[in-house]
């Protein structure tokens, strides 16, 4: 069976870490031990054994001291440092995938530090491009019994879905305290949610909806989210008692199939599009260079047709953007240049060196401005053909 990745995301206090502990125990009881990764650098203790722990390589307090950062800034910076080695992390998981069916990932409690940071996107994309990946959005069920709080949480879940573009499961946690039936009803029955909004307004007055405008806004948003709800799987679990985890794993299996059928195909299409655009950009740059050098004319005079399979030196260089690049069309961009190996021009260009630089530039331009001779053009054309 192919290894699937479950990334656990949720608001602070929603029970992500306890959910991870129970999920780990549940899978081990089924003799399917997961590969566990902790990405929260600020946590003191984790109640599960992690195969990869960000705290082993990144010291959160040292990051705060060295970079003079607050708690959230240190979390983001720690994730940034960790993401620079994500290729090694993916390599470790790939080596162990034969012995595991699931890779479960715990994320920081400060949800925005992971979801909206560049490092969070890099980590998520790296796993999603290698393994079938599912987002488990953990919801604190008792705290979402208010229609206003519930709607806020669903809007956040919606934004995460469209940010990550991955299959998502809404996990209503802490069902041992309050059942998730009310939430499932609100997500499937618009009239039931409207009724709950009215009841909350009548019961709490200004402490509830606040105003008729707020009530109208929430009702409108619930209509907008109807399509969003239709694409989700909803599961109620209790990390305390272990109820609902079989249903959660069934939902993960369904989302893995959905990933293979829809999301993977869409990702492959986007990657192919990017490759085609890059190829067209390179061809355009090469054609522009040949035109500048007068090679097209030289080829016509030589009686040879253009060869699309021509290799140039830039094709042998490493890196996606190495070689010939399009000219920078931005005007007024100030740059600093360094001329290595030239004692007269070491360091940046400044007012003292500008006159000398301009004189040398004018001499070089005068020497190279002449059109290449037919013999030179013919030699260059012959080199490219060969």
Short mmCIF file of N, CA and C in Angstrom, two decimals, residues 130-203:
data_model
loop_
_atom_site.label_atom_id
_atom_site.label_comp_id
_atom_site.label_asym_id
_atom_site.label_seq_id
_atom_site.Cartn_x
_atom_site.Cartn_y
_atom_site.Cartn_z
N UNK A 130 5.23 14.35 -3.64
CA UNK A 130 5.88 13.05 -3.51
C UNK A 130 4.91 11.96 -3.06
N UNK A 131 4.00 12.28 -2.14
CA UNK A 131 3.06 11.30 -1.61
C UNK A 131 1.63 11.84 -1.70
N UNK A 132 0.64 10.94 -1.75
CA UNK A 132 -0.76 11.40 -1.61
C UNK A 132 -0.91 12.09 -0.26
N UNK A 133 -1.39 13.34 -0.27
CA UNK A 133 -1.41 14.16 0.95
C UNK A 133 -2.81 14.67 1.24
N UNK A 134 -3.20 14.60 2.51
CA UNK A 134 -4.52 15.01 2.96
C UNK A 134 -4.36 16.01 4.11
N UNK A 135 -5.19 17.05 4.11
CA UNK A 135 -5.20 18.01 5.21
C UNK A 135 -6.30 17.61 6.20
N UNK A 136 -5.93 17.45 7.47
CA UNK A 136 -6.91 17.20 8.54
C UNK A 136 -7.06 18.49 9.33
N UNK A 137 -8.20 19.17 9.15
CA UNK A 137 -8.44 20.43 9.85
C UNK A 137 -9.17 20.13 11.16
N UNK A 138 -8.49 20.33 12.28
CA UNK A 138 -9.02 19.95 13.59
C UNK A 138 -9.84 21.11 14.16
N UNK A 139 -11.06 20.81 14.58
CA UNK A 139 -11.97 21.82 15.10
C UNK A 139 -12.32 21.48 16.55
N UNK A 140 -12.26 22.48 17.42
CA UNK A 140 -12.68 22.33 18.81
C UNK A 140 -14.20 22.41 18.86
N UNK A 141 -14.87 21.26 18.92
CA UNK A 141 -16.33 21.21 18.80
C UNK A 141 -17.06 22.04 19.86
N UNK A 142 -16.74 21.90 21.16
CA UNK A 142 -17.49 22.69 22.17
C UNK A 142 -17.40 24.19 21.94
N UNK A 143 -16.26 24.69 21.50
CA UNK A 143 -16.09 26.13 21.31
C UNK A 143 -16.75 26.64 20.03
N UNK A 144 -17.24 25.74 19.20
CA UNK A 144 -17.87 26.16 17.95
C UNK A 144 -19.38 25.96 17.97
N UNK A 145 -19.94 25.90 19.17
CA UNK A 145 -21.40 25.75 19.28
C UNK A 145 -22.12 27.04 18.95
N UNK A 146 -21.41 28.17 18.94
CA UNK A 146 -22.00 29.45 18.53
C UNK A 146 -21.93 29.56 17.00
N UNK A 147 -23.03 29.98 16.34
CA UNK A 147 -23.01 30.11 14.88
C UNK A 147 -21.92 31.05 14.38
N UNK A 148 -21.66 32.14 15.11
CA UNK A 148 -20.63 33.09 14.70
C UNK A 148 -19.24 32.45 14.72
N UNK A 149 -18.91 31.78 15.81
CA UNK A 149 -17.61 31.12 15.92
C UNK A 149 -17.47 30.01 14.89
N UNK A 150 -18.55 29.26 14.71
CA UNK A 150 -18.54 28.18 13.75
C UNK A 150 -18.27 28.71 12.34
N UNK A 151 -18.94 29.80 11.96
CA UNK A 151 -18.76 30.36 10.63
C UNK A 151 -17.34 30.87 10.44
N UNK A 152 -16.77 31.49 11.46
CA UNK A 152 -15.40 31.98 11.38
C UNK A 152 -14.42 30.83 11.13
N UNK A 153 -14.64 29.71 11.84
CA UNK A 153 -13.77 28.56 11.68
C UNK A 153 -13.89 27.95 10.29
N UNK A 154 -15.11 27.90 9.77
CA UNK A 154 -15.32 27.33 8.44
C UNK A 154 -14.71 28.21 7.34
N UNK A 155 -14.76 29.51 7.54
CA UNK A 155 -14.13 30.42 6.57
C UNK A 155 -12.62 30.22 6.56
N UNK A 156 -12.05 29.99 7.74
CA UNK A 156 -10.61 29.72 7.81
C UNK A 156 -10.29 28.41 7.12
N UNK A 157 -11.12 27.41 7.35
CA UNK A 157 -10.91 26.11 6.68
C UNK A 157 -11.00 26.26 5.17
N UNK A 158 -11.95 27.08 4.72
CA UNK A 158 -12.11 27.32 3.28
C UNK A 158 -10.86 27.96 2.69
N UNK A 159 -10.30 28.94 3.40
CA UNK A 159 -9.10 29.61 2.91
C UNK A 159 -7.92 28.64 2.85
N UNK A 160 -7.82 27.72 3.80
CA UNK A 160 -6.73 26.74 3.80
C UNK A 160 -6.89 25.77 2.63
N UNK A 161 -8.13 25.37 2.36
CA UNK A 161 -8.39 24.45 1.25
C UNK A 161 -7.91 25.05 -0.07
N UNK A 162 -8.25 26.31 -0.31
CA UNK A 162 -7.89 26.94 -1.57
C UNK A 162 -6.44 27.40 -1.59
N UNK A 163 -5.82 27.52 -0.41
CA UNK A 163 -4.40 27.85 -0.35
C UNK A 163 -3.55 26.62 -0.66
N UNK A 164 -3.89 25.49 -0.07
CA UNK A 164 -3.09 24.28 -0.25
C UNK A 164 -3.48 23.48 -1.49
N UNK A 165 -4.76 23.62 -1.92
CA UNK A 165 -5.28 22.86 -3.07
C UNK A 165 -5.10 21.36 -2.86
N UNK A 166 -5.42 20.91 -1.64
CA UNK A 166 -5.31 19.50 -1.29
C UNK A 166 -6.63 19.01 -0.70
N UNK A 167 -6.89 17.69 -0.76
CA UNK A 167 -8.12 17.15 -0.14
C UNK A 167 -8.13 17.45 1.36
N UNK A 168 -9.32 17.79 1.87
CA UNK A 168 -9.43 18.18 3.28
C UNK A 168 -10.51 17.39 4.00
N UNK A 169 -10.21 17.06 5.25
CA UNK A 169 -11.19 16.43 6.14
C UNK A 169 -11.40 17.35 7.34
N UNK A 170 -12.66 17.71 7.61
CA UNK A 170 -12.98 18.49 8.81
C UNK A 170 -13.15 17.52 9.97
N UNK A 171 -12.29 17.62 10.98
CA UNK A 171 -12.31 16.70 12.12
C UNK A 171 -12.86 17.46 13.33
N UNK A 172 -14.07 17.12 13.74
CA UNK A 172 -14.67 17.73 14.93
C UNK A 172 -14.18 16.95 16.15
N UNK A 173 -13.24 17.57 16.86
CA UNK A 173 -12.58 16.93 17.99
C UNK A 173 -13.37 17.19 19.29
N UNK A 174 -13.03 16.43 20.33
CA UNK A 174 -13.62 16.58 21.67
C UNK A 174 -15.12 16.27 21.67
N UNK A 175 -15.51 15.26 20.92
CA UNK A 175 -16.93 14.88 20.88
C UNK A 175 -17.38 14.22 22.18
N UNK A 176 -16.44 13.87 23.06
CA UNK A 176 -16.83 13.34 24.36
C UNK A 176 -17.42 14.45 25.23
N UNK A 177 -17.09 15.71 24.93
CA UNK A 177 -17.65 16.85 25.66
C UNK A 177 -18.94 17.32 25.01
N UNK A 178 -18.95 17.44 23.67
CA UNK A 178 -20.14 17.87 22.94
C UNK A 178 -20.17 17.17 21.60
N UNK A 179 -21.29 16.54 21.27
CA UNK A 179 -21.43 15.82 20.01
C UNK A 179 -21.39 16.79 18.83
N UNK A 180 -20.95 16.26 17.70
CA UNK A 180 -20.78 17.09 16.50
C UNK A 180 -22.03 17.16 15.63
N UNK A 181 -23.14 16.58 16.10
CA UNK A 181 -24.35 16.51 15.26
C UNK A 181 -24.82 17.89 14.82
N UNK A 182 -24.76 18.87 15.72
CA UNK A 182 -25.24 20.21 15.38
C UNK A 182 -24.41 20.81 14.24
N UNK A 183 -23.10 20.56 14.24
CA UNK A 183 -22.22 21.12 13.22
C UNK A 183 -22.49 20.48 11.86
N UNK A 184 -22.69 19.17 11.86
CA UNK A 184 -22.99 18.49 10.59
C UNK A 184 -24.32 18.96 10.02
N UNK A 185 -25.29 19.22 10.92
CA UNK A 185 -26.58 19.72 10.45
C UNK A 185 -26.43 21.11 9.85
N UNK A 186 -25.65 21.98 10.49
CA UNK A 186 -25.45 23.33 9.97
C UNK A 186 -24.76 23.30 8.60
N UNK A 187 -23.90 22.31 8.39
CA UNK A 187 -23.17 22.24 7.13
C UNK A 187 -23.99 21.64 6.00
N UNK A 188 -25.05 20.95 6.33
CA UNK A 188 -25.85 20.29 5.29
C UNK A 188 -27.24 20.90 5.14
N UNK A 189 -27.69 21.68 6.12
CA UNK A 189 -29.04 22.24 6.07
C UNK A 189 -28.96 23.75 6.34
N UNK A 190 -29.13 24.55 5.28
CA UNK A 190 -29.02 26.00 5.40
C UNK A 190 -30.09 26.57 6.32
N UNK A 191 -31.31 26.04 6.24
CA UNK A 191 -32.39 26.55 7.07
C UNK A 191 -32.13 26.28 8.55
N UNK A 192 -31.52 25.16 8.87
CA UNK A 192 -31.18 24.86 10.26
C UNK A 192 -30.15 25.87 10.79
N UNK A 193 -29.20 26.23 9.95
CA UNK A 193 -28.21 27.22 10.38
C UNK A 193 -28.85 28.59 10.56
N UNK A 194 -29.76 28.97 9.66
CA UNK A 194 -30.47 30.24 9.80
C UNK A 194 -31.26 30.29 11.10
N UNK A 195 -31.91 29.19 11.42
CA UNK A 195 -32.67 29.11 12.66
C UNK A 195 -31.77 29.27 13.87
N UNK A 196 -30.57 28.67 13.83
CA UNK A 196 -29.63 28.79 14.94
C UNK A 196 -29.14 30.23 15.08
N UNK A 197 -28.95 30.92 13.94
CA UNK A 197 -28.53 32.32 13.98
C UNK A 197 -29.60 33.18 14.66
N UNK A 198 -30.87 32.95 14.31
CA UNK A 198 -31.97 33.72 14.91
C UNK A 198 -32.08 33.45 16.40
N UNK A 199 -31.96 32.18 16.78
CA UNK A 199 -32.04 31.82 18.20
C UNK A 199 -30.92 32.46 19.00
N UNK A 200 -29.72 32.46 18.43
CA UNK A 200 -28.58 33.06 19.13
C UNK A 200 -28.77 34.56 19.29
N UNK A 201 -29.35 35.20 18.28
CA UNK A 201 -29.58 36.64 18.35
C UNK A 201 -30.64 36.97 19.39
N UNK A 202 -31.70 36.18 19.43
CA UNK A 202 -32.78 36.43 20.39
C UNK A 202 -32.32 36.14 21.81
N UNK A 203 -31.50 35.11 21.96
CA UNK A 203 -31.08 34.70 23.30
C UNK A 203 -30.03 35.65 23.89
#
